[in-house]
PDB file of C-alpha atoms in Angstrom:
ATOM      1  CA  UNK A   1     -49.821  37.176  18.805  1.00  0.00           C
ATOM      2  CA  UNK A   2     -50.332  34.659  21.803  1.00  0.00           C
ATOM      3  CA  UNK A   3     -49.744  31.838  19.339  1.00  0.00           C
ATOM      4  CA  UNK A   4     -46.515  32.991  18.513  1.00  0.00           C
ATOM      5  CA  UNK A   5     -45.146  33.342  22.052  1.00  0.00           C
ATOM      6  CA  UNK A   6     -46.364  30.103  22.948  1.00  0.00           C
ATOM      7  CA  UNK A   7     -44.267  28.204  19.809  1.00  0.00           C
ATOM      8  CA  UNK A   8     -41.455  30.665  20.888  1.00  0.00           C
ATOM      9  CA  UNK A   9     -41.588  29.223  24.417  1.00  0.00           C
ATOM     10  CA  UNK A  10     -42.060  25.536  23.543  1.00  0.00           C
ATOM     11  CA  UNK A  11     -38.507  26.218  21.094  1.00  0.00           C
ATOM     12  CA  UNK A  12     -36.574  27.829  23.975  1.00  0.00           C
ATOM     13  CA  UNK A  13     -37.934  25.015  26.204  1.00  0.00           C
ATOM     14  CA  UNK A  14     -36.712  22.683  23.289  1.00  0.00           C
ATOM     15  CA  UNK A  15     -33.531  24.064  23.409  1.00  0.00           C
ATOM     16  CA  UNK A  16     -32.919  24.461  26.951  1.00  0.00           C
ATOM     17  CA  UNK A  17     -33.962  20.696  26.862  1.00  0.00           C
ATOM     18  CA  UNK A  18     -31.704  19.441  24.598  1.00  0.00           C
ATOM     19  CA  UNK A  19     -28.928  20.968  26.262  1.00  0.00           C
ATOM     20  CA  UNK A  20     -29.449  19.488  29.281  1.00  0.00           C
ATOM     21  CA  UNK A  21     -29.806  16.028  27.936  1.00  0.00           C
ATOM     22  CA  UNK A  22     -27.887  15.602  24.770  1.00  0.00           C
ATOM     23  CA  UNK A  23     -29.021  12.647  23.093  1.00  0.00           C
ATOM     24  CA  UNK A  24     -26.072  10.771  22.045  1.00  0.00           C
ATOM     25  CA  UNK A  25     -25.589   6.956  21.753  1.00  0.00           C
ATOM     26  CA  UNK A  26     -22.062   6.232  22.752  1.00  0.00           C
ATOM     27  CA  UNK A  27     -22.471   2.741  23.015  1.00  0.00           C
ATOM     28  CA  UNK A  28     -24.201   2.401  19.744  1.00  0.00           C
ATOM     29  CA  UNK A  29     -21.962   4.336  18.104  1.00  0.00           C
ATOM     30  CA  UNK A  30     -18.981   2.161  19.251  1.00  0.00           C
ATOM     31  CA  UNK A  31     -20.971  -1.079  18.285  1.00  0.00           C
ATOM     32  CA  UNK A  32     -21.172   0.438  14.945  1.00  0.00           C
ATOM     33  CA  UNK A  33     -17.531   0.774  14.675  1.00  0.00           C
ATOM     34  CA  UNK A  34     -16.580  -2.599  15.763  1.00  0.00           C
ATOM     35  CA  UNK A  35     -19.144  -4.151  13.043  1.00  0.00           C
ATOM     36  CA  UNK A  36     -17.184  -1.838  10.453  1.00  0.00           C
ATOM     37  CA  UNK A  37     -13.756  -3.189  11.992  1.00  0.00           C
ATOM     38  CA  UNK A  38     -15.175  -6.765  11.223  1.00  0.00           C
ATOM     39  CA  UNK A  39     -15.994  -6.214   7.632  1.00  0.00           C
ATOM     40  CA  UNK A  40     -12.191  -4.992   7.305  1.00  0.00           C
ATOM     41  CA  UNK A  41     -11.424  -7.904   9.021  1.00  0.00           C
ATOM     42  CA  UNK A  42     -12.938  -9.963   6.394  1.00  0.00           C
ATOM     43  CA  UNK A  43     -11.566  -7.980   3.748  1.00  0.00           C
ATOM     44  CA  UNK A  44      -8.026  -8.605   5.106  1.00  0.00           C
ATOM     45  CA  UNK A  45      -9.196 -12.070   6.070  1.00  0.00           C
ATOM     46  CA  UNK A  46      -9.738 -13.237   2.361  1.00  0.00           C
ATOM     47  CA  UNK A  47      -6.622 -12.002   1.019  1.00  0.00           C
ATOM     48  CA  UNK A  48      -4.749 -13.856   3.919  1.00  0.00           C
ATOM     49  CA  UNK A  49      -6.523 -17.096   2.994  1.00  0.00           C
ATOM     50  CA  UNK A  50      -5.468 -16.427  -0.589  1.00  0.00           C
ATOM     51  CA  UNK A  51      -1.872 -15.915   0.729  1.00  0.00           C
ATOM     52  CA  UNK A  52      -2.040 -19.140   2.731  1.00  0.00           C
ATOM     53  CA  UNK A  53      -2.997 -21.138  -0.190  1.00  0.00           C
ATOM     54  CA  UNK A  54      -0.567 -19.785  -2.709  1.00  0.00           C
ATOM     55  CA  UNK A  55       2.436 -20.309   0.206  1.00  0.00           C
ATOM     56  CA  UNK A  56       1.175 -23.842   0.265  1.00  0.00           C
ATOM     57  CA  UNK A  57       1.325 -24.416  -3.745  1.00  0.00           C
ATOM     58  CA  UNK A  58       4.701 -21.916  -4.354  1.00  0.00           C
ATOM     59  CA  UNK A  59       6.240 -22.441  -0.817  1.00  0.00           C
ATOM     60  CA  UNK A  60      10.199 -22.526  -2.322  1.00  0.00           C
ATOM     61  CA  UNK A  61       9.362 -19.534  -4.552  1.00  0.00           C
ATOM     62  CA  UNK A  62       7.696 -17.557  -1.820  1.00  0.00           C
ATOM     63  CA  UNK A  63      10.807 -18.392   0.558  1.00  0.00           C
ATOM     64  CA  UNK A  64      13.259 -17.439  -2.110  1.00  0.00           C
ATOM     65  CA  UNK A  65      11.203 -14.080  -3.079  1.00  0.00           C
ATOM     66  CA  UNK A  66      10.963 -12.968   0.528  1.00  0.00           C
ATOM     67  CA  UNK A  67      14.493 -12.833   0.850  1.00  0.00           C
ATOM     68  CA  UNK A  68      14.604  -9.604  -1.484  1.00  0.00           C
ATOM     69  CA  UNK A  69      12.288  -7.681   1.020  1.00  0.00           C
ATOM     70  CA  UNK A  70      14.233  -5.449   3.228  1.00  0.00           C
ATOM     71  CA  UNK A  71      13.895  -6.945   6.983  1.00  0.00           C
ATOM     72  CA  UNK A  72      15.297  -3.705   8.481  1.00  0.00           C
ATOM     73  CA  UNK A  73      13.136  -1.323   7.191  1.00  0.00           C
ATOM     74  CA  UNK A  74      10.137  -3.956   7.791  1.00  0.00           C
ATOM     75  CA  UNK A  75      11.408  -4.035  11.450  1.00  0.00           C
ATOM     76  CA  UNK A  76      11.485  -0.158  11.604  1.00  0.00           C
ATOM     77  CA  UNK A  77       8.022   0.517  10.052  1.00  0.00           C
ATOM     78  CA  UNK A  78       6.606  -2.302  12.871  1.00  0.00           C
ATOM     79  CA  UNK A  79       7.960  -0.375  15.795  1.00  0.00           C
ATOM     80  CA  UNK A  80       6.559   3.218  13.666  1.00  0.00           C
ATOM     81  CA  UNK A  81       3.115   1.621  13.796  1.00  0.00           C
ATOM     82  CA  UNK A  82       3.174  -0.034  17.296  1.00  0.00           C
ATOM     83  CA  UNK A  83       4.486   3.366  18.526  1.00  0.00           C
ATOM     84  CA  UNK A  84       1.950   5.200  17.089  1.00  0.00           C
ATOM     85  CA  UNK A  85      -0.709   3.085  18.762  1.00  0.00           C
ATOM     86  CA  UNK A  86       0.601   3.817  21.826  1.00  0.00           C
ATOM     87  CA  UNK A  87       0.642   7.561  21.508  1.00  0.00           C
ATOM     88  CA  UNK A  88      -2.947   6.791  19.917  1.00  0.00           C
ATOM     89  CA  UNK A  89      -4.221   5.369  22.920  1.00  0.00           C
ATOM     90  CA  UNK A  90      -1.966   7.999  25.533  1.00  0.00           C
ATOM     91  CA  UNK A  91      -3.751  10.665  23.497  1.00  0.00           C
ATOM     92  CA  UNK A  92      -7.621   9.109  24.295  1.00  0.00           C
ATOM     93  CA  UNK A  93      -6.154   8.803  28.117  1.00  0.00           C
ATOM     94  CA  UNK A  94      -5.192  12.362  28.022  1.00  0.00           C
ATOM     95  CA  UNK A  95      -8.286  13.969  26.899  1.00  0.00           C
ATOM     96  CA  UNK A  96     -10.112  12.017  29.522  1.00  0.00           C
ATOM     97  CA  UNK A  97      -7.792  13.352  32.121  1.00  0.00           C
ATOM     98  CA  UNK A  98      -8.694  17.017  30.395  1.00  0.00           C
ATOM     99  CA  UNK A  99      -5.177  17.460  29.500  1.00  0.00           C
ATOM    100  CA  UNK A 100      -5.903  18.953  25.532  1.00  0.00           C
ATOM    101  CA  UNK A 101      -2.536  20.181  24.881  1.00  0.00           C
ATOM    102  CA  UNK A 102      -0.807  16.696  25.942  1.00  0.00           C
ATOM    103  CA  UNK A 103      -3.765  15.091  24.053  1.00  0.00           C
ATOM    104  CA  UNK A 104      -3.011  17.262  20.969  1.00  0.00           C
ATOM    105  CA  UNK A 105       0.861  16.574  20.819  1.00  0.00           C
ATOM    106  CA  UNK A 106       0.237  12.890  21.082  1.00  0.00           C
ATOM    107  CA  UNK A 107      -2.677  12.620  18.536  1.00  0.00           C
ATOM    108  CA  UNK A 108      -0.120  14.912  16.369  1.00  0.00           C
ATOM    109  CA  UNK A 109       3.074  12.293  17.089  1.00  0.00           C
ATOM    110  CA  UNK A 110       0.416   9.416  16.101  1.00  0.00           C
ATOM    111  CA  UNK A 111      -0.326  11.595  12.500  1.00  0.00           C
ATOM    112  CA  UNK A 112       3.584  12.406  12.029  1.00  0.00           C
ATOM    113  CA  UNK A 113       4.556   8.414  12.335  1.00  0.00           C
ATOM    114  CA  UNK A 114       1.757   7.376  10.491  1.00  0.00           C
ATOM    115  CA  UNK A 115       3.379   9.358   7.370  1.00  0.00           C
ATOM    116  CA  UNK A 116       6.791   8.403   8.642  1.00  0.00           C
ATOM    117  CA  UNK A 117       5.304   4.695   7.533  1.00  0.00           C
ATOM    118  CA  UNK A 118       4.187   6.159   4.272  1.00  0.00           C
ATOM    119  CA  UNK A 119       7.977   7.404   3.702  1.00  0.00           C
ATOM    120  CA  UNK A 120       9.533   4.156   4.809  1.00  0.00           C
ATOM    121  CA  UNK A 121       6.968   2.467   2.485  1.00  0.00           C
ATOM    122  CA  UNK A 122       7.985   5.242  -0.368  1.00  0.00           C
ATOM    123  CA  UNK A 123      11.524   4.249  -0.139  1.00  0.00           C
ATOM    124  CA  UNK A 124      10.835   0.541   0.237  1.00  0.00           C
ATOM    125  CA  UNK A 125       8.745   0.305  -2.996  1.00  0.00           C
ATOM    126  CA  UNK A 126      11.061   2.674  -4.908  1.00  0.00           C
ATOM    127  CA  UNK A 127      13.706   0.237  -4.255  1.00  0.00           C
ATOM    128  CA  UNK A 128      12.125  -2.405  -5.444  1.00  0.00           C
ATOM    129  CA  UNK A 129      10.505  -0.582  -8.614  1.00  0.00           C
ATOM    130  CA  UNK A 130      14.266   0.065  -9.745  1.00  0.00           C
ATOM    131  CA  UNK A 131      14.987  -3.393  -9.203  1.00  0.00           C
ATOM    132  CA  UNK A 132      12.271  -4.078 -11.797  1.00  0.00           C
ATOM    133  CA  UNK A 133       9.948  -5.636  -9.422  1.00  0.00           C
ATOM    134  CA  UNK A 134       6.624  -4.631  -9.655  1.00  0.00           C
ATOM    135  CA  UNK A 135       3.420  -5.725 -10.551  1.00  0.00           C
ATOM    136  CA  UNK A 136       3.452  -6.573 -14.588  1.00  0.00           C
ATOM    137  CA  UNK A 137       6.866  -5.601 -15.003  1.00  0.00           C
ATOM    138  CA  UNK A 138       9.492  -7.275 -17.732  1.00  0.00           C
ATOM    139  CA  UNK A 139      11.662  -8.624 -14.990  1.00  0.00           C
ATOM    140  CA  UNK A 140       9.136  -9.907 -12.726  1.00  0.00           C
ATOM    141  CA  UNK A 141       7.264 -11.710 -15.352  1.00  0.00           C
ATOM    142  CA  UNK A 142      10.577 -13.217 -16.646  1.00  0.00           C
ATOM    143  CA  UNK A 143      10.700 -15.015 -12.804  1.00  0.00           C
ATOM    144  CA  UNK A 144       9.271 -18.396 -11.535  1.00  0.00           C
ATOM    145  CA  UNK A 145       5.428 -18.191 -11.154  1.00  0.00           C
ATOM    146  CA  UNK A 146       5.842 -18.596  -7.773  1.00  0.00           C
ATOM    147  CA  UNK A 147       7.827 -15.411  -7.523  1.00  0.00           C
ATOM    148  CA  UNK A 148       5.027 -13.512  -9.332  1.00  0.00           C
ATOM    149  CA  UNK A 149       2.465 -14.733  -6.945  1.00  0.00           C
ATOM    150  CA  UNK A 150       4.415 -13.523  -3.896  1.00  0.00           C
ATOM    151  CA  UNK A 151       5.051  -9.874  -4.993  1.00  0.00           C
ATOM    152  CA  UNK A 152       1.521  -9.681  -6.573  1.00  0.00           C
ATOM    153  CA  UNK A 153       0.566 -10.509  -2.950  1.00  0.00           C
ATOM    154  CA  UNK A 154       2.909  -8.465  -1.574  1.00  0.00           C
ATOM    155  CA  UNK A 155       1.870  -5.438  -3.438  1.00  0.00           C
ATOM    156  CA  UNK A 156      -1.972  -6.048  -3.228  1.00  0.00           C
ATOM    157  CA  UNK A 157      -1.558  -6.430   0.626  1.00  0.00           C
ATOM    158  CA  UNK A 158       0.698  -4.027   1.919  1.00  0.00           C
ATOM    159  CA  UNK A 159      -0.660  -1.720  -0.971  1.00  0.00           C
ATOM    160  CA  UNK A 160      -4.216  -2.114   0.918  1.00  0.00           C
ATOM    161  CA  UNK A 161      -2.821  -1.463   3.921  1.00  0.00           C
ATOM    162  CA  UNK A 162      -1.180   1.922   2.827  1.00  0.00           C
ATOM    163  CA  UNK A 163      -4.171   2.755   1.515  1.00  0.00           C
ATOM    164  CA  UNK A 164      -5.550   2.187   5.055  1.00  0.00           C
ATOM    165  CA  UNK A 165      -2.635   4.149   6.711  1.00  0.00           C
ATOM    166  CA  UNK A 166      -3.702   7.078   4.701  1.00  0.00           C
ATOM    167  CA  UNK A 167      -7.352   6.993   5.516  1.00  0.00           C
ATOM    168  CA  UNK A 168      -6.076   6.952   8.749  1.00  0.00           C
ATOM    169  CA  UNK A 169      -3.877  10.187   8.340  1.00  0.00           C
ATOM    170  CA  UNK A 170      -7.077  11.867   7.051  1.00  0.00           C
ATOM    171  CA  UNK A 171      -9.326  10.748   9.997  1.00  0.00           C
ATOM    172  CA  UNK A 172      -6.876  11.414  12.737  1.00  0.00           C
ATOM    173  CA  UNK A 173      -6.089  14.963  11.156  1.00  0.00           C
ATOM    174  CA  UNK A 174      -9.911  15.661  11.007  1.00  0.00           C
ATOM    175  CA  UNK A 175      -9.607  14.617  15.145  1.00  0.00           C
ATOM    176  CA  UNK A 176      -7.094  16.746  15.456  1.00  0.00           C
ATOM    177  CA  UNK A 177      -9.206  19.768  14.342  1.00  0.00           C
ATOM    178  CA  UNK A 178     -11.847  18.465  16.525  1.00  0.00           C
ATOM    179  CA  UNK A 179     -10.103  18.215  19.701  1.00  0.00           C
ATOM    180  CA  UNK A 180      -8.603  21.531  19.016  1.00  0.00           C
ATOM    181  CA  UNK A 181     -11.834  23.497  18.564  1.00  0.00           C
ATOM    182  CA  UNK A 182     -13.128  21.392  21.184  1.00  0.00           C
ATOM    183  CA  UNK A 183     -16.050  19.713  19.751  1.00  0.00           C
ATOM    184  CA  UNK A 184     -14.261  16.636  20.977  1.00  0.00           C
ATOM    185  CA  UNK A 185     -13.545  16.983  24.436  1.00  0.00           C
ATOM    186  CA  UNK A 186     -13.051  14.951  27.722  1.00  0.00           C
ATOM    187  CA  UNK A 187     -17.311  14.699  27.950  1.00  0.00           C
ATOM    188  CA  UNK A 188     -17.821  13.540  24.285  1.00  0.00           C
ATOM    189  CA  UNK A 189     -14.820  11.907  22.534  1.00  0.00           C
ATOM    190  CA  UNK A 190     -16.373   8.864  21.307  1.00  0.00           C
ATOM    191  CA  UNK A 191     -15.304  10.137  18.054  1.00  0.00           C
ATOM    192  CA  UNK A 192     -11.862  10.182  19.000  1.00  0.00           C
ATOM    193  CA  UNK A 193     -12.271   6.690  20.489  1.00  0.00           C
ATOM    194  CA  UNK A 194     -13.687   5.315  17.353  1.00  0.00           C
ATOM    195  CA  UNK A 195     -10.696   6.802  15.298  1.00  0.00           C
ATOM    196  CA  UNK A 196      -8.380   4.814  17.754  1.00  0.00           C
ATOM    197  CA  UNK A 197      -9.967   1.643  17.303  1.00  0.00           C
ATOM    198  CA  UNK A 198      -9.196   2.057  13.418  1.00  0.00           C
ATOM    199  CA  UNK A 199      -5.960   3.287  14.040  1.00  0.00           C
ATOM    200  CA  UNK A 200      -5.236  -0.102  16.106  1.00  0.00           C
ATOM    201  CA  UNK A 201      -6.990  -2.012  13.412  1.00  0.00           C
ATOM    202  CA  UNK A 202      -4.225  -1.010  11.079  1.00  0.00           C
ATOM    203  CA  UNK A 203      -1.743  -1.781  13.572  1.00  0.00           C
ATOM    204  CA  UNK A 204      -3.296  -5.359  13.836  1.00  0.00           C
ATOM    205  CA  UNK A 205      -3.209  -6.056  10.172  1.00  0.00           C
ATOM    206  CA  UNK A 206       0.565  -5.081   9.866  1.00  0.00           C
ATOM    207  CA  UNK A 207       1.521  -7.288  12.990  1.00  0.00           C
ATOM    208  CA  UNK A 208       0.528 -10.377  10.618  1.00  0.00           C
ATOM    209  CA  UNK A 209       1.727  -8.863   7.367  1.00  0.00           C
ATOM    210  CA  UNK A 210       5.241  -8.312   8.768  1.00  0.00           C
ATOM    211  CA  UNK A 211       6.459 -11.841   9.622  1.00  0.00           C
ATOM    212  CA  UNK A 212       4.140 -13.234   6.694  1.00  0.00           C
ATOM    213  CA  UNK A 213       6.074 -11.416   4.026  1.00  0.00           C
ATOM    214  CA  UNK A 214       9.338 -10.100   5.753  1.00  0.00           C
ATOM    215  CA  UNK A 215      10.403 -13.147   8.150  1.00  0.00           C
ATOM    216  CA  UNK A 216       9.982 -16.014   5.636  1.00  0.00           C
ATOM    217  CA  UNK A 217      13.569 -17.811   5.259  1.00  0.00           C
TER     218      UNK A 217
ATOM    219  CA  UNK B   1     -26.840   5.767  29.697  1.00  0.00           C
ATOM    220  CA  UNK B   2     -26.077   9.057  27.306  1.00  0.00           C
ATOM    221  CA  UNK B   3     -22.085   8.420  27.733  1.00  0.00           C
ATOM    222  CA  UNK B   4     -20.867   4.888  28.789  1.00  0.00           C
ATOM    223  CA  UNK B   5     -17.204   6.166  28.987  1.00  0.00           C
ATOM    224  CA  UNK B   6     -18.278   7.755  32.664  1.00  0.00           C
ATOM    225  CA  UNK B   7     -18.991   4.657  33.910  1.00  0.00           C
ATOM    226  CA  UNK B   8     -15.346   3.097  33.171  1.00  0.00           C
ATOM    227  CA  UNK B   9     -12.322   3.624  34.828  1.00  0.00           C
ATOM    228  CA  UNK B  10      -9.739   5.064  33.022  1.00  0.00           C
ATOM    229  CA  UNK B  11      -6.781   2.902  32.098  1.00  0.00           C
ATOM    230  CA  UNK B  12      -3.655   4.643  33.004  1.00  0.00           C
ATOM    231  CA  UNK B  13      -0.459   6.102  31.251  1.00  0.00           C
ATOM    232  CA  UNK B  14       1.838   3.577  32.797  1.00  0.00           C
ATOM    233  CA  UNK B  15      -0.428   0.537  31.506  1.00  0.00           C
ATOM    234  CA  UNK B  16       0.000   1.213  28.009  1.00  0.00           C
ATOM    235  CA  UNK B  17       3.627   2.218  28.070  1.00  0.00           C
ATOM    236  CA  UNK B  18       4.139  -1.538  29.567  1.00  0.00           C
ATOM    237  CA  UNK B  19       2.084  -3.183  26.707  1.00  0.00           C
ATOM    238  CA  UNK B  20       4.047  -0.979  24.109  1.00  0.00           C
ATOM    239  CA  UNK B  21       7.598  -2.192  25.677  1.00  0.00           C
ATOM    240  CA  UNK B  22       6.135  -5.878  25.729  1.00  0.00           C
ATOM    241  CA  UNK B  23       5.057  -5.079  22.245  1.00  0.00           C
ATOM    242  CA  UNK B  24       8.478  -4.125  21.138  1.00  0.00           C
ATOM    243  CA  UNK B  25      10.208  -7.023  22.821  1.00  0.00           C
ATOM    244  CA  UNK B  26       8.015  -9.413  21.076  1.00  0.00           C
ATOM    245  CA  UNK B  27       8.777  -7.533  17.647  1.00  0.00           C
ATOM    246  CA  UNK B  28      12.736  -8.179  18.298  1.00  0.00           C
ATOM    247  CA  UNK B  29      11.891 -11.596  19.611  1.00  0.00           C
ATOM    248  CA  UNK B  30       9.849 -12.420  16.527  1.00  0.00           C
ATOM    249  CA  UNK B  31      12.891 -11.153  14.192  1.00  0.00           C
ATOM    250  CA  UNK B  32      15.456 -12.789  16.055  1.00  0.00           C
ATOM    251  CA  UNK B  33      13.941 -16.268  15.841  1.00  0.00           C
ATOM    252  CA  UNK B  34      13.308 -15.627  11.706  1.00  0.00           C
ATOM    253  CA  UNK B  35      17.140 -15.768  11.816  1.00  0.00           C
ATOM    254  CA  UNK B  36      17.158 -19.403  13.394  1.00  0.00           C
ATOM    255  CA  UNK B  37      16.122 -22.278  11.140  1.00  0.00           C
ATOM    256  CA  UNK B  38      13.510 -23.905  12.930  1.00  0.00           C
ATOM    257  CA  UNK B  39      12.364 -25.531   9.914  1.00  0.00           C
ATOM    258  CA  UNK B  40       8.358 -26.276   9.978  1.00  0.00           C
ATOM    259  CA  UNK B  41       7.883 -24.498  13.171  1.00  0.00           C
ATOM    260  CA  UNK B  42       9.091 -21.318  12.106  1.00  0.00           C
ATOM    261  CA  UNK B  43       5.816 -20.149  10.883  1.00  0.00           C
ATOM    262  CA  UNK B  44       4.166 -21.546  13.859  1.00  0.00           C
ATOM    263  CA  UNK B  45       6.333 -19.378  16.075  1.00  0.00           C
ATOM    264  CA  UNK B  46       5.897 -16.224  13.963  1.00  0.00           C
ATOM    265  CA  UNK B  47       2.162 -16.474  14.126  1.00  0.00           C
ATOM    266  CA  UNK B  48       1.924 -17.467  18.071  1.00  0.00           C
ATOM    267  CA  UNK B  49       3.859 -14.300  18.778  1.00  0.00           C
ATOM    268  CA  UNK B  50       1.659 -12.413  16.070  1.00  0.00           C
ATOM    269  CA  UNK B  51      -1.405 -13.579  18.014  1.00  0.00           C
ATOM    270  CA  UNK B  52       0.079 -12.737  21.349  1.00  0.00           C
ATOM    271  CA  UNK B  53       0.627  -8.835  20.051  1.00  0.00           C
ATOM    272  CA  UNK B  54      -2.741  -9.253  18.424  1.00  0.00           C
ATOM    273  CA  UNK B  55      -4.444 -10.182  21.982  1.00  0.00           C
ATOM    274  CA  UNK B  56      -2.514  -7.565  23.837  1.00  0.00           C
ATOM    275  CA  UNK B  57      -3.484  -4.651  21.380  1.00  0.00           C
ATOM    276  CA  UNK B  58      -7.291  -5.720  21.286  1.00  0.00           C
ATOM    277  CA  UNK B  59      -7.507  -6.366  24.596  1.00  0.00           C
ATOM    278  CA  UNK B  60      -5.640  -3.093  26.131  1.00  0.00           C
ATOM    279  CA  UNK B  61      -4.984  -0.519  23.239  1.00  0.00           C
ATOM    280  CA  UNK B  62      -8.572  -1.471  22.275  1.00  0.00           C
ATOM    281  CA  UNK B  63     -10.125  -1.527  24.928  1.00  0.00           C
ATOM    282  CA  UNK B  64     -11.945  -4.816  25.230  1.00  0.00           C
ATOM    283  CA  UNK B  65     -11.038  -6.295  28.483  1.00  0.00           C
ATOM    284  CA  UNK B  66     -12.485  -3.057  30.070  1.00  0.00           C
ATOM    285  CA  UNK B  67     -15.267  -2.652  27.804  1.00  0.00           C
ATOM    286  CA  UNK B  68     -19.045  -4.223  28.010  1.00  0.00           C
ATOM    287  CA  UNK B  69     -19.316  -7.872  27.825  1.00  0.00           C
ATOM    288  CA  UNK B  70     -21.095  -7.521  24.284  1.00  0.00           C
ATOM    289  CA  UNK B  71     -17.819  -6.451  22.633  1.00  0.00           C
ATOM    290  CA  UNK B  72     -16.143  -9.685  23.463  1.00  0.00           C
ATOM    291  CA  UNK B  73     -19.412 -11.525  22.660  1.00  0.00           C
ATOM    292  CA  UNK B  74     -19.109  -9.716  19.218  1.00  0.00           C
ATOM    293  CA  UNK B  75     -15.556 -10.003  18.558  1.00  0.00           C
ATOM    294  CA  UNK B  76     -15.591 -13.840  19.732  1.00  0.00           C
ATOM    295  CA  UNK B  77     -18.321 -14.789  16.971  1.00  0.00           C
ATOM    296  CA  UNK B  78     -16.484 -12.797  14.244  1.00  0.00           C
ATOM    297  CA  UNK B  79     -12.948 -14.161  15.046  1.00  0.00           C
ATOM    298  CA  UNK B  80     -14.876 -17.742  15.429  1.00  0.00           C
ATOM    299  CA  UNK B  81     -16.361 -17.145  11.944  1.00  0.00           C
ATOM    300  CA  UNK B  82     -12.747 -16.404  10.374  1.00  0.00           C
ATOM    301  CA  UNK B  83     -11.521 -19.603  12.239  1.00  0.00           C
ATOM    302  CA  UNK B  84     -14.019 -21.696  10.660  1.00  0.00           C
ATOM    303  CA  UNK B  85     -13.492 -20.041   7.189  1.00  0.00           C
ATOM    304  CA  UNK B  86      -9.790 -20.757   7.471  1.00  0.00           C
ATOM    305  CA  UNK B  87      -9.880 -24.294   8.637  1.00  0.00           C
ATOM    306  CA  UNK B  88     -12.303 -25.153   6.009  1.00  0.00           C
ATOM    307  CA  UNK B  89     -10.376 -23.550   3.336  1.00  0.00           C
ATOM    308  CA  UNK B  90      -7.092 -25.122   4.530  1.00  0.00           C
ATOM    309  CA  UNK B  91      -8.723 -29.025   4.355  1.00  0.00           C
ATOM    310  CA  UNK B  92      -9.214 -28.265   0.665  1.00  0.00           C
ATOM    311  CA  UNK B  93      -5.927 -26.851   0.261  1.00  0.00           C
ATOM    312  CA  UNK B  94      -3.580 -29.671   1.994  1.00  0.00           C
ATOM    313  CA  UNK B  95      -6.263 -32.552   1.204  1.00  0.00           C
ATOM    314  CA  UNK B  96      -6.999 -31.922  -2.281  1.00  0.00           C
TER     315      UNK B  96
END
């Protein structure tokens, strides 16, 4: 009987202990996130090297093919992503100041702009598809080798980036629920912060993709 | 130690908005510059603007400027590694 009481006591003690000193390693979590971002950097870095090599080899074809990309849509998407990066940073700042509703609104805006980016991308790619420009299409295969390579790189790199945007939407939607439920709160928001880091990386990659593909003429 | 964020001074809304405005201006600048024929300089100018924009995003939005020194060291090592790979590959591409 006494044994049971003791173990319950210890259990109760442990629970209270856990509550007073929750073991968390935000610093470690952040380092882990940055390490992941570096692997992302290498992933895209490799593609950028490939782009550089092909651009040197097929410089004229690249300039010619790039004229077919829609600068207006590209610029719009750049502005959309930059603004979503702003609302992401502001959302964290709002949560730090205990403004939950404002934080949720800003996080929602970030998700909305990420979706807007994908909608623009959809229209952009649809237009290309209707002109017969997509990987392996008969129209494209008739073209100069350099142009085939250009559009190959274009679809591979903006496609991989688009995939990251979609993953970002899913990730940030989870964060929205976490903030709403309060498991991500002003005292514990490392998840939101790390998601923000990921989102800024997606923005960073686009900062380079945009001039390298759209502004080539 | 359990919560590193408590030791950091929080960045104000105004600063973020200011950085965003600079980023938008640089985007407009890079589109405008692309319309002018600068010959071989075009790519350099575009990459320079992209580099400035990246520095702003990394320093302010990603808090590298306000974070622990170890993050700066990490980032520097990663970027230097990338640079070395780029330079070595370039020598192969340009002097083959």
